[in-house]
Short mmCIF file of C-alpha atoms and ligand atoms in Angstrom, two decimals:
data_model
loop_
_atom_site.label_atom_id
_atom_site.label_comp_id
_atom_site.label_asym_id
_atom_site.label_seq_id
_atom_site.Cartn_x
_atom_site.Cartn_y
_atom_site.Cartn_z
CA MET A 37 -67.21 62.86 -48.04
CA ASP A 38 -68.71 60.63 -50.73
CA GLU A 39 -68.16 62.72 -53.85
CA ARG A 40 -70.48 60.59 -55.98
CA LEU A 41 -73.35 60.91 -53.49
CA CYS A 42 -72.76 64.66 -53.16
CA HIS A 43 -72.77 65.06 -56.92
CA ARG A 44 -76.12 63.27 -57.27
CA LEU A 45 -77.61 65.37 -54.46
CA GLU A 46 -76.26 68.52 -56.05
CA GLN A 47 -78.02 67.63 -59.30
CA LEU A 48 -81.25 67.20 -57.35
CA LEU A 49 -81.05 70.22 -55.03
CA GLY A 50 -78.52 72.64 -56.52
CA ALA A 51 -75.06 73.68 -55.37
CA THR A 52 -76.16 75.95 -52.48
CA ALA A 53 -77.67 72.98 -50.65
CA LEU A 54 -74.42 71.03 -50.97
CA PRO A 55 -71.62 73.09 -49.39
CA ARG A 56 -68.33 71.18 -49.41
CA GLU A 57 -66.19 73.08 -46.86
CA ALA A 58 -64.03 70.75 -44.78
CA ALA A 59 -64.78 72.80 -41.64
CA LEU A 60 -68.52 72.19 -42.07
CA TYR A 61 -67.96 68.45 -42.47
CA GLN A 62 -65.78 68.42 -39.36
CA ALA A 63 -68.39 70.33 -37.35
CA CYS A 64 -71.20 68.02 -38.52
CA ALA A 65 -69.21 64.96 -37.41
CA ARG A 66 -69.54 65.96 -33.74
CA ASP A 67 -71.91 67.49 -31.22
CA GLU A 68 -71.64 68.46 -27.54
CA SER A 69 -71.92 64.88 -26.30
CA ASN A 70 -68.18 64.13 -26.32
CA LEU A 71 -68.96 60.78 -27.97
CA GLY A 72 -66.41 61.11 -30.75
CA SER A 73 -66.43 61.90 -34.45
CA TYR A 74 -68.79 60.38 -37.04
CA PRO A 75 -68.02 61.93 -40.43
CA PRO A 76 -71.07 61.95 -42.73
CA ASP A 77 -70.88 60.99 -46.42
CA ALA A 78 -72.78 64.15 -47.36
CA VAL A 79 -74.02 67.29 -45.62
CA VAL A 80 -77.18 68.78 -47.12
CA VAL A 81 -78.45 72.22 -46.13
CA PRO A 82 -81.91 72.61 -47.72
CA ALA A 83 -83.41 76.04 -48.21
CA ASP A 84 -86.98 75.03 -47.42
CA ALA A 85 -89.48 72.24 -46.76
CA ARG A 86 -89.74 71.42 -50.47
CA GLU A 87 -86.02 70.73 -50.79
CA LEU A 88 -86.10 68.79 -47.53
CA ALA A 89 -88.89 66.54 -48.84
CA LEU A 90 -86.99 65.99 -52.11
CA LEU A 91 -83.94 64.92 -50.14
CA LEU A 92 -85.97 62.48 -48.01
CA GLU A 93 -87.59 61.05 -51.14
CA PHE A 94 -84.12 60.44 -52.59
CA ALA A 95 -82.89 58.86 -49.33
CA GLY A 96 -85.88 56.50 -49.19
CA ALA A 97 -85.46 55.44 -52.82
CA GLU A 98 -81.71 54.92 -52.48
CA GLY A 99 -81.72 53.46 -48.95
CA VAL A 100 -79.36 56.12 -47.57
CA PRO A 101 -79.46 56.93 -43.81
CA VAL A 102 -80.34 60.53 -42.88
CA THR A 103 -79.47 62.24 -39.60
CA PRO A 104 -81.23 65.56 -38.85
CA ARG A 105 -79.08 68.26 -37.32
CA GLY A 106 -80.02 71.58 -35.73
CA ALA A 107 -77.23 73.52 -34.07
CA GLY A 108 -75.31 70.48 -32.79
CA THR A 109 -75.50 71.43 -29.09
CA GLY A 110 -77.13 68.12 -28.13
CA LYS A 111 -75.53 66.24 -25.26
CA SER A 112 -76.72 62.72 -26.02
CA GLY A 113 -75.20 62.27 -29.48
CA GLY A 114 -78.54 62.56 -31.31
CA ALA A 115 -77.11 64.48 -34.28
CA LEU A 116 -74.22 62.07 -34.90
CA ALA A 117 -74.37 60.11 -38.17
CA VAL A 118 -73.44 56.80 -36.56
CA ARG A 119 -74.31 54.84 -39.74
CA GLY A 120 -72.84 57.41 -42.14
CA GLY A 121 -75.06 58.68 -44.94
CA ILE A 122 -76.49 62.20 -45.09
CA VAL A 123 -76.56 64.82 -42.36
CA VAL A 124 -79.41 67.23 -43.09
CA SER A 125 -78.77 70.57 -41.44
CA THR A 126 -81.57 73.05 -40.81
CA ALA A 127 -79.13 75.99 -40.69
CA ARG A 128 -80.73 77.71 -43.72
CA MET A 129 -84.32 77.01 -42.62
CA ASN A 130 -84.07 79.59 -39.88
CA ARG A 131 -86.77 82.18 -40.51
CA LEU A 132 -89.08 83.64 -37.91
CA LEU A 133 -92.25 83.50 -40.00
CA GLU A 134 -94.84 85.10 -37.77
CA ILE A 135 -95.63 86.46 -34.33
CA ASP A 136 -99.38 86.78 -33.76
CA GLU A 137 -100.21 88.84 -30.69
CA ALA A 138 -103.93 88.03 -30.82
CA ASP A 139 -103.57 84.26 -31.16
CA LEU A 140 -100.47 84.29 -28.91
CA VAL A 141 -98.45 82.11 -31.29
CA ALA A 142 -95.15 82.26 -33.13
CA VAL A 143 -94.49 80.29 -36.32
CA VAL A 144 -90.87 79.47 -37.02
CA GLU A 145 -88.62 77.36 -39.17
CA PRO A 146 -86.67 74.73 -37.22
CA GLY A 147 -83.20 76.25 -37.62
CA LEU A 148 -84.10 79.47 -35.81
CA ILE A 149 -81.93 79.93 -32.71
CA THR A 150 -84.05 79.76 -29.54
CA GLY A 151 -82.64 82.97 -28.06
CA ALA A 152 -83.56 84.90 -31.23
CA LEU A 153 -87.22 83.93 -30.79
CA CYS A 154 -87.15 84.77 -27.06
CA GLU A 155 -85.78 88.23 -27.85
CA ALA A 156 -88.17 88.91 -30.73
CA VAL A 157 -91.30 88.02 -28.74
CA GLN A 158 -90.05 89.92 -25.69
CA GLU A 159 -89.94 93.10 -27.77
CA ARG A 160 -93.69 92.63 -28.25
CA GLY A 161 -94.33 92.09 -24.52
CA LEU A 162 -94.64 88.33 -25.00
CA PHE A 163 -92.80 85.38 -23.50
CA TYR A 164 -91.56 82.04 -24.84
CA PRO A 165 -90.55 80.33 -21.57
CA PRO A 166 -88.50 77.20 -22.49
CA ASP A 167 -84.94 78.38 -21.90
CA PRO A 168 -82.27 75.69 -22.19
CA ALA A 169 -78.98 77.05 -20.84
CA SER A 170 -77.78 76.75 -24.46
CA LEU A 171 -80.53 79.07 -25.75
CA LEU A 172 -78.09 81.41 -27.48
CA SER A 173 -76.77 78.57 -29.64
CA CYS A 174 -79.39 75.78 -29.93
CA SER A 175 -82.18 75.63 -32.50
CA LEU A 176 -85.93 75.38 -31.95
CA GLY A 177 -86.07 72.24 -34.13
CA GLY A 178 -83.50 70.64 -31.83
CA ASN A 179 -85.53 71.81 -28.81
CA VAL A 180 -88.69 70.18 -30.15
CA ALA A 181 -86.83 66.99 -31.11
CA GLU A 182 -85.33 66.74 -27.60
CA ASN A 183 -88.32 68.21 -25.74
CA ALA A 184 -85.82 70.62 -24.19
CA GLY A 185 -86.31 72.05 -20.74
CA GLY A 186 -84.29 74.57 -18.80
CA PRO A 187 -84.37 76.56 -15.57
CA ARG A 188 -87.89 77.95 -16.10
CA ALA A 189 -89.43 74.54 -16.79
CA PHE A 190 -90.22 74.30 -13.07
CA LYS A 191 -92.90 76.95 -13.29
CA TYR A 192 -93.66 77.11 -17.00
CA GLY A 193 -93.12 73.59 -18.35
CA VAL A 194 -90.95 72.24 -21.17
CA THR A 195 -90.99 72.57 -24.98
CA ARG A 196 -93.85 70.03 -25.25
CA HIS A 197 -96.17 72.42 -23.40
CA TYR A 198 -95.60 75.14 -26.01
CA THR A 199 -95.65 73.10 -29.23
CA LEU A 200 -99.06 73.49 -30.86
CA ALA A 201 -98.43 72.33 -34.42
CA LEU A 202 -95.66 70.90 -36.58
CA GLU A 203 -94.93 70.32 -40.20
CA VAL A 204 -92.71 67.30 -40.72
CA ALA A 205 -91.29 65.39 -43.65
CA LEU A 206 -90.87 61.61 -43.53
CA ILE A 207 -88.34 59.37 -45.21
CA GLY A 208 -89.81 58.87 -48.71
CA GLY A 209 -90.73 62.54 -48.95
CA GLN A 210 -94.28 62.54 -47.49
CA ARG A 211 -95.13 65.84 -45.80
CA LEU A 212 -97.46 65.96 -42.78
CA SER A 213 -99.13 68.90 -41.10
CA LEU A 214 -99.83 67.97 -37.47
CA GLY A 215 -101.74 69.81 -34.73
CA ARG A 216 -103.62 73.08 -34.85
CA ARG A 217 -103.02 76.72 -34.04
CA SER A 218 -105.63 76.68 -31.28
CA THR A 219 -104.35 75.94 -27.77
CA LYS A 220 -106.92 73.15 -27.47
CA SER A 221 -107.28 70.32 -29.98
CA VAL A 222 -108.06 66.67 -29.27
CA THR A 223 -108.83 65.50 -32.79
CA GLY A 224 -107.27 62.10 -33.46
CA TYR A 225 -104.10 60.74 -31.97
CA ASP A 226 -101.67 63.28 -30.53
CA LEU A 227 -99.02 63.03 -33.24
CA VAL A 228 -97.51 66.38 -32.26
CA GLY A 229 -96.92 64.90 -28.80
CA LEU A 230 -95.31 61.85 -30.39
CA MET A 231 -92.97 63.95 -32.52
CA VAL A 232 -91.89 66.12 -29.59
CA GLY A 233 -88.97 64.35 -27.94
CA SER A 234 -88.64 61.74 -30.71
CA GLU A 235 -85.01 62.82 -31.20
CA GLY A 236 -85.18 63.07 -34.98
CA THR A 237 -86.04 59.38 -35.40
CA LEU A 238 -89.59 59.70 -36.82
CA GLY A 239 -89.62 62.73 -39.10
CA VAL A 240 -87.72 65.92 -39.87
CA ILE A 241 -89.47 69.01 -38.53
CA SER A 242 -89.77 71.79 -41.09
CA LYS A 243 -92.13 74.26 -39.40
CA ILE A 244 -93.17 74.84 -35.77
CA THR A 245 -96.13 76.71 -34.29
CA LEU A 246 -95.37 77.70 -30.71
CA ARG A 247 -97.61 78.98 -27.94
CA LEU A 248 -96.63 82.28 -26.32
CA ILE A 249 -97.74 83.86 -23.06
CA PRO A 250 -97.70 87.47 -21.82
CA LEU A 251 -94.32 88.57 -20.45
CA PRO A 252 -94.25 88.45 -16.63
CA MET A 253 -94.03 91.97 -15.24
CA GLN A 254 -91.43 91.61 -12.57
CA GLN A 255 -88.44 89.34 -11.98
CA GLN A 256 -86.39 89.03 -8.79
CA LEU A 257 -83.47 86.78 -7.96
CA PHE A 258 -81.81 85.70 -4.74
CA VAL A 259 -78.95 83.35 -3.98
CA ALA A 260 -79.09 81.15 -0.87
CA MET A 261 -76.02 79.51 0.64
CA PHE A 262 -76.15 76.11 2.35
CA ASP A 263 -73.75 73.92 4.30
CA ASP A 264 -74.09 71.10 1.77
CA ALA A 265 -76.08 70.00 -1.26
CA VAL A 266 -78.39 67.72 0.72
CA ALA A 267 -79.44 70.73 2.84
CA ALA A 268 -80.10 72.72 -0.34
CA GLY A 269 -82.12 69.82 -1.80
CA THR A 270 -84.15 69.59 1.39
CA ALA A 271 -84.90 73.32 1.18
CA VAL A 272 -86.13 72.88 -2.42
CA THR A 273 -88.57 70.20 -1.29
CA ARG A 274 -89.79 72.42 1.58
CA LEU A 275 -90.30 75.44 -0.68
CA VAL A 276 -92.22 73.44 -3.26
CA THR A 277 -94.49 71.82 -0.67
CA ALA A 278 -95.09 75.24 0.95
CA GLY A 279 -96.58 76.36 -2.37
CA VAL A 280 -93.76 78.70 -3.42
CA ARG A 281 -93.58 78.64 -7.20
CA PRO A 282 -90.35 80.32 -8.30
CA SER A 283 -89.79 80.70 -12.04
CA ALA A 284 -86.45 78.92 -11.55
CA MET A 285 -84.66 77.11 -8.74
CA GLU A 286 -81.10 76.13 -9.68
CA LEU A 287 -78.82 74.14 -7.39
CA LEU A 288 -75.00 74.21 -7.64
CA ASP A 289 -73.08 71.90 -5.31
CA ALA A 290 -69.77 72.59 -3.51
CA GLN A 291 -67.57 71.23 -6.33
CA ILE A 292 -69.33 73.42 -8.89
CA VAL A 293 -68.97 76.50 -6.67
CA GLU A 294 -65.28 75.70 -6.22
CA HIS A 295 -64.78 75.45 -10.00
CA LEU A 296 -66.67 78.74 -10.41
CA ARG A 297 -64.36 80.31 -7.83
CA GLN A 298 -61.22 78.95 -9.49
CA SER A 299 -62.34 80.26 -12.87
CA GLY A 300 -63.02 83.71 -11.38
CA ARG A 301 -66.79 83.51 -11.85
CA TRP A 302 -67.70 83.31 -8.13
CA SER A 303 -66.04 85.80 -5.83
CA ALA A 304 -67.97 85.61 -2.53
CA ARG A 305 -65.65 84.81 0.36
CA GLY A 306 -65.99 81.85 2.69
CA GLN A 307 -66.63 78.16 2.28
CA VAL A 308 -69.92 77.34 0.49
CA GLY A 309 -71.42 73.84 0.64
CA ALA A 310 -74.03 74.53 -2.06
CA ILE A 311 -75.98 77.42 -3.52
CA LEU A 312 -79.53 77.77 -4.70
CA MET A 313 -80.43 80.45 -7.24
CA VAL A 314 -84.09 81.27 -6.84
CA GLU A 315 -85.87 83.46 -9.43
CA LEU A 316 -89.38 84.76 -8.82
CA ASP A 317 -91.66 86.46 -11.28
CA GLY A 318 -95.18 87.83 -11.39
CA PRO A 319 -97.11 91.10 -11.25
CA GLU A 320 -95.41 94.18 -9.80
CA GLU A 321 -98.10 94.39 -7.18
CA GLY A 322 -97.06 92.19 -4.25
CA ALA A 323 -93.49 91.73 -5.55
CA VAL A 324 -91.87 92.79 -2.27
CA GLU A 325 -94.03 90.42 -0.23
CA ARG A 326 -93.35 87.58 -2.73
CA LEU A 327 -89.62 88.03 -2.35
CA GLU A 328 -89.74 88.33 1.45
CA ARG A 329 -91.86 85.21 1.81
CA ALA A 330 -89.68 83.03 -0.46
CA ALA A 331 -86.41 84.31 1.04
CA GLY A 332 -87.76 83.87 4.59
CA LEU A 333 -88.92 80.31 3.86
CA THR A 334 -85.52 79.51 2.31
CA GLU A 335 -83.76 80.73 5.45
CA SER A 336 -86.04 78.77 7.74
CA ALA A 337 -85.50 75.71 5.48
CA GLY A 338 -81.79 75.78 6.36
CA ALA A 339 -79.99 78.44 4.29
CA SER A 340 -77.02 79.93 6.12
CA GLU A 341 -77.29 83.16 4.14
CA VAL A 342 -79.63 84.68 1.56
CA VAL A 343 -78.38 87.44 -0.76
CA VAL A 344 -80.85 89.32 -2.96
CA ALA A 345 -79.62 90.49 -6.38
CA THR A 346 -80.57 94.13 -6.17
CA ASP A 347 -80.37 95.25 -9.80
CA ALA A 348 -80.91 93.90 -13.31
CA GLY A 349 -77.16 93.88 -14.07
CA ARG A 350 -76.43 91.61 -11.09
CA CYS A 351 -79.29 89.25 -12.10
CA ARG A 352 -77.90 89.03 -15.63
CA ALA A 353 -74.40 88.32 -14.31
CA LEU A 354 -75.68 85.52 -12.07
CA TRP A 355 -77.62 83.92 -14.92
CA GLU A 356 -74.60 84.24 -17.18
CA MET A 357 -72.52 82.48 -14.51
CA ARG A 358 -75.12 79.68 -14.31
CA ARG A 359 -75.28 79.27 -18.08
CA GLN A 360 -71.50 78.93 -18.26
CA VAL A 361 -71.28 75.99 -15.83
CA SER A 362 -71.34 73.25 -18.49
CA VAL A 363 -68.71 74.94 -20.67
CA MET A 364 -66.57 75.80 -17.62
CA LEU A 365 -66.53 72.14 -16.51
CA ARG A 366 -65.64 70.97 -20.00
CA ASP A 367 -62.73 73.43 -20.17
CA ALA A 368 -61.48 72.39 -16.73
CA CYS A 369 -62.00 68.70 -17.32
CA PRO A 370 -62.17 67.69 -20.99
CA HIS A 371 -62.76 64.01 -20.12
CA LYS A 372 -65.74 64.65 -17.88
CA LEU A 373 -68.86 62.54 -18.19
CA SER A 374 -72.03 64.57 -18.06
CA GLU A 375 -75.33 62.98 -17.03
CA ASP A 376 -78.85 64.31 -16.80
CA ILE A 377 -81.00 62.34 -14.39
CA ALA A 378 -84.27 63.51 -12.84
CA VAL A 379 -86.09 62.33 -9.72
CA PRO A 380 -89.41 63.33 -8.15
CA CYS A 381 -88.94 66.53 -6.19
CA GLY A 382 -89.39 64.85 -2.79
CA ALA A 383 -86.56 62.41 -3.58
CA LEU A 384 -84.02 65.15 -4.37
CA PRO A 385 -82.28 65.12 -0.95
CA GLU A 386 -81.95 61.32 -1.04
CA MET A 387 -80.58 61.42 -4.61
CA LEU A 388 -77.95 63.96 -3.51
CA ARG A 389 -77.06 61.73 -0.53
CA ARG A 390 -76.64 58.76 -2.88
CA LEU A 391 -74.42 60.79 -5.21
CA ASP A 392 -72.12 61.50 -2.25
CA ARG A 393 -71.92 57.78 -1.54
CA ILE A 394 -71.33 56.92 -5.22
CA ALA A 395 -68.42 59.41 -5.31
CA VAL A 396 -66.84 57.73 -2.28
CA ASP A 397 -67.50 54.16 -3.47
CA HIS A 398 -66.02 54.82 -6.93
CA GLN A 399 -63.33 57.22 -5.69
CA LEU A 400 -64.29 59.83 -8.26
CA GLU A 401 -65.07 63.54 -8.12
CA VAL A 402 -68.81 63.84 -8.73
CA ALA A 403 -70.23 67.34 -9.17
CA ALA A 404 -73.95 68.07 -9.53
CA TYR A 405 -75.94 71.09 -10.60
CA GLY A 406 -79.26 71.60 -12.27
CA HIS A 407 -82.89 72.48 -12.29
CA ALA A 408 -83.58 71.47 -8.71
CA GLY A 409 -87.25 72.45 -8.66
CA ASP A 410 -87.84 69.72 -11.25
CA GLY A 411 -85.53 67.27 -9.47
CA ASN A 412 -83.36 67.43 -12.62
CA LEU A 413 -79.63 67.13 -11.88
CA HIS A 414 -76.72 67.31 -14.29
CA VAL A 415 -74.29 64.92 -12.67
CA ASN A 416 -70.70 65.31 -13.84
CA ILE A 417 -67.93 62.79 -13.26
CA LEU A 418 -64.82 64.95 -13.26
CA SER A 419 -62.08 62.50 -14.06
CA PRO A 420 -58.70 63.97 -15.11
CA GLU A 421 -58.13 61.05 -17.51
CA PRO A 422 -60.64 59.16 -19.67
CA LEU A 423 -62.18 56.40 -17.53
CA GLU A 424 -61.68 52.75 -18.47
CA PRO A 425 -64.96 51.49 -20.04
CA ALA A 426 -65.62 49.14 -17.10
CA SER A 427 -65.18 51.91 -14.48
CA ARG A 428 -67.24 54.33 -16.59
CA ASP A 429 -70.13 51.88 -16.96
CA ALA A 430 -69.99 50.97 -13.27
CA VAL A 431 -70.34 54.57 -12.08
CA LEU A 432 -73.02 55.39 -14.67
CA LEU A 433 -74.98 52.29 -13.69
CA ALA A 434 -74.81 53.30 -10.03
CA ILE A 435 -76.13 56.80 -10.83
CA PHE A 436 -78.91 55.57 -13.14
CA ARG A 437 -79.99 52.82 -10.74
CA ALA A 438 -80.18 55.31 -7.89
CA ALA A 439 -82.35 57.69 -9.93
CA ILE A 440 -84.63 54.98 -11.26
CA SER A 441 -85.07 53.32 -7.85
CA LEU A 442 -86.27 56.69 -6.51
CA GLY A 443 -88.96 56.89 -9.21
CA GLY A 444 -86.81 58.97 -11.54
CA THR A 445 -85.43 58.68 -15.03
CA LEU A 446 -82.28 58.28 -17.15
CA SER A 447 -82.78 61.66 -18.79
CA GLY A 448 -84.64 64.76 -17.65
CA GLU A 449 -84.05 66.78 -20.82
CA HIS A 450 -80.97 65.81 -22.87
CA GLY A 451 -82.52 62.71 -24.44
CA ILE A 452 -81.29 59.13 -24.84
CA GLY A 453 -79.69 59.40 -28.29
CA LEU A 454 -76.52 57.39 -28.61
CA ALA A 455 -75.25 58.12 -25.12
CA LYS A 456 -77.81 56.17 -23.10
CA ARG A 457 -79.46 53.77 -25.52
CA ASP A 458 -77.73 50.76 -23.92
CA PHE A 459 -79.13 51.78 -20.53
CA LEU A 460 -82.75 52.09 -21.77
CA PRO A 461 -83.75 48.61 -20.51
CA LEU A 462 -82.90 49.76 -16.97
CA GLU A 463 -85.90 52.08 -17.07
CA GLN A 464 -88.26 50.56 -19.63
CA GLU A 465 -89.41 46.98 -19.87
CA ALA A 466 -89.02 44.93 -23.06
CA GLY A 467 -92.68 45.29 -24.08
CA GLN A 468 -92.53 49.09 -23.96
CA ILE A 469 -89.34 49.15 -26.03
CA ALA A 470 -90.89 46.75 -28.56
CA VAL A 471 -93.98 48.97 -29.02
CA GLN A 472 -91.74 52.00 -29.62
CA ARG A 473 -89.70 50.08 -32.21
CA GLN A 474 -93.00 49.20 -33.98
CA LEU A 475 -94.03 52.88 -33.92
CA LYS A 476 -90.67 53.83 -35.43
CA ARG A 477 -91.30 51.42 -38.33
CA VAL A 478 -94.72 52.98 -39.02
CA PHE A 479 -92.99 56.28 -39.81
CA ASP A 480 -89.75 54.87 -41.17
CA PRO A 481 -90.15 51.26 -42.34
CA GLN A 482 -86.59 51.06 -43.71
CA GLU A 483 -85.12 52.47 -40.46
CA LEU A 484 -83.17 55.11 -42.33
CA LEU A 485 -83.97 58.18 -40.23
CA ASN A 486 -81.42 58.74 -37.48
CA PRO A 487 -80.66 55.04 -37.12
CA GLY A 488 -78.82 53.75 -34.06
CA LYS A 489 -80.49 56.14 -31.61
CA ILE A 490 -82.67 55.70 -28.51
CA PHE A 491 -82.95 51.89 -28.72
CA PRO A 492 -80.15 49.42 -28.05
CA ASP A 493 -78.95 47.47 -31.07
CA ALA A 494 -81.17 44.41 -31.46
C1 FAD B 118 -73.89 74.49 -22.61
C2 FAD B 118 -75.12 73.67 -22.86
C3 FAD B 118 -76.22 73.85 -22.04
C4 FAD B 118 -77.38 73.10 -22.25
N1 FAD B 118 -78.45 73.31 -21.45
C5 FAD B 118 -79.60 72.63 -21.68
C6 FAD B 118 -80.74 72.87 -20.85
O1 FAD B 118 -80.73 73.67 -19.92
N2 FAD B 118 -81.86 72.17 -21.14
C7 FAD B 118 -81.93 71.28 -22.18
O2 FAD B 118 -82.98 70.68 -22.41
N3 FAD B 118 -80.85 71.04 -22.96
C8 FAD B 118 -79.70 71.69 -22.75
N4 FAD B 118 -78.61 71.47 -23.54
C9 FAD B 118 -78.68 70.45 -24.61
C10 FAD B 118 -79.07 70.98 -26.02
O3 FAD B 118 -78.77 72.35 -26.17
C11 FAD B 118 -80.53 70.71 -26.30
O4 FAD B 118 -80.78 69.31 -26.35
C12 FAD B 118 -81.06 71.33 -27.60
O5 FAD B 118 -82.45 71.13 -27.67
C13 FAD B 118 -80.40 70.76 -28.85
O6 FAD B 118 -80.72 71.61 -29.94
P1 FAD B 118 -79.80 71.64 -31.24
O7 FAD B 118 -80.42 72.56 -32.21
O8 FAD B 118 -78.40 71.91 -30.89
O9 FAD B 118 -79.98 70.14 -31.73
P2 FAD B 118 -78.91 69.10 -32.28
O10 FAD B 118 -77.86 68.82 -31.26
O11 FAD B 118 -78.45 69.49 -33.61
O12 FAD B 118 -79.84 67.82 -32.40
C14 FAD B 118 -80.41 67.25 -31.27
C15 FAD B 118 -81.41 66.17 -31.71
O13 FAD B 118 -82.51 66.77 -32.39
C16 FAD B 118 -82.65 66.20 -33.70
N5 FAD B 118 -83.08 67.31 -34.57
C17 FAD B 118 -82.52 68.53 -34.71
N6 FAD B 118 -83.25 69.28 -35.56
C18 FAD B 118 -84.29 68.50 -35.97
C19 FAD B 118 -85.39 68.69 -36.87
N7 FAD B 118 -85.59 69.84 -37.54
N8 FAD B 118 -86.25 67.67 -37.05
C20 FAD B 118 -86.10 66.48 -36.40
N9 FAD B 118 -85.08 66.25 -35.55
C21 FAD B 118 -84.19 67.25 -35.34
C22 FAD B 118 -81.28 65.63 -34.03
O14 FAD B 118 -81.38 64.55 -34.95
C23 FAD B 118 -80.82 65.15 -32.66
O15 FAD B 118 -81.36 63.89 -32.38
C24 FAD B 118 -77.43 72.17 -23.33
C25 FAD B 118 -76.31 72.02 -24.16
C26 FAD B 118 -75.16 72.75 -23.93
C27 FAD B 118 -74.00 72.57 -24.85
#
C-alpha cells in the first residue's frame, strides 16, 4: 500500500472510499486466473459515478494506472494491477436501480452480482439469460467487460446481446452515456458494442441498461451418456443441424466425470466416456413432444443411455454439479491450467480428437468440459506439479493452434487479459492489433486504464 497515495485519495473521496484492511488488499491482488499476486498501491471503492469520475480525473492528472475490478472471478487476469497503481472496485456501486416490465429492461450499477439480478427479474416473470457458471459471485460490470457467456448462450446469446446502454467514465474523468433504452438503435458508431468485451481497458462502466425477455414457461433436463467425448461432440453437431435448439448443451468428458465421481458429486454406476447435459425450455404446450424428440435424436446420434431428470430438485442438483466443476478441478489440482477455446460447432468432434492427441503427445492429463452447443470448451491441463514454462507454452500453443486452424478462437468467453495476450498474434494479424491499439489510445491516450492487458508488450 502506498500510504501517501491513499492519503491524497482519501482527501479527495473521503475515508469510506479508501478502506485499508489488509485482507481487502490481499484479495484485490489476485483473481481466479491463478496468475499470481499483484498488490495494488491503493484500493478505491467509490460510492457512485461521481466519485468514480473524480478518481479517474485524479489518475489522469497524476499519471497513475487504474485497474477496474468487479468481483474478481475473472479467469484471464483482467483485474490484476500488473503495473501497480489504483484498483477501483465496484463493490459499493451495486444497486439494482430499476426493473421496467413494459420496456423489458433492467438498469443496474456494475457491482451488482449477476445472480441477484436473475432472481429479482424472475420474481416478476422475466428472464435475464446470460448465466456464467460463476453467476452467484461475479458482477454484471465484469460480465459486460468480458462479454460473459454461459450454458444458455447457445440459445439466448451472450452479454453483448442484452446490453442496450452503458454509462462509462474515462481516464481524465469524462463521463459518457452510450446507447439507448430501445432495443433498436443505429445512431452513430456502436460504442456500446465496443465497450462490451473491452476488458476494462477503454472506460470504467458505472451504469448498465440490460434487455430482459419473458421467463420461459417450462424447463426440462436430460443427461446422455456416451462412450467417449468425440461421440458426444458428434451428437451435439447432429442435434444442432437437426434444428434442435436446447437452452443449454453441456459436455463433460471422461476425466471430468471421474473427478466428479471421486469427489462424490456423480454417483451413477458404470464406466462413462462422456456426458451431455441437455436443457430444453419453451411453452408448456408441446413440452412432452419436445423432450421426446430431443432425447430420441440424442440416442440415435450415439448416446448409450439417456436419463431424464424427473423433478425440479434433480435438475437443480445437476446444475449445481455442473457449476462446481471449475472449483472441483482447482481443489483437486491446484496447479491446473484452465483454457477456454471455442470452435465452430461442426468442428467440435475434430477438436476433441485433437485434444486426445495433444494429451498423448505431451504426456499430460487433459480434461475438457464446456458449452458444447457453442463449440466452447474449457480445456484443463491437470498437472500435479507446476509445469516448466517451456512445457506449459508448448501444450498451450498446441491447443490454441488446433482451435484456430479449425476456424476457432483463443477465448470463447473468459477474455484475453494477461493470460493470453502473448498468444494474440496467433489469431489476429499485426494490422488488426495495431488498429485496436490506436482505438485504445483514443479513449486512454496515456495508456493508464488497465495497462498490460489484451495486447502483447510492444
Ligand atoms: C467457477 C467459475 C465459473 C465461471 N464460469 C464462467 C462462464 O460460464 N462463462 C463466462 O463467461 N465466464 C465464467 N467465469 C469467468 C468470470 O466469472 C467472468 O469473466 C465474469 O464476467 C467476471 O466478472 P467479475 O465481476 O468477477 O470481474 P473481474 O474478475 O473483477 O474483472 C474481469 C474484467 O472486467 C473488468 N471490469 C470489471 N468491472 C468493470 C467495470 N465496472 N468497468 C470496466 N471494466 C470492468 C476488469 O478490469 C477485468 O478486466 C467463471 C469463473 C469462475 C471462477
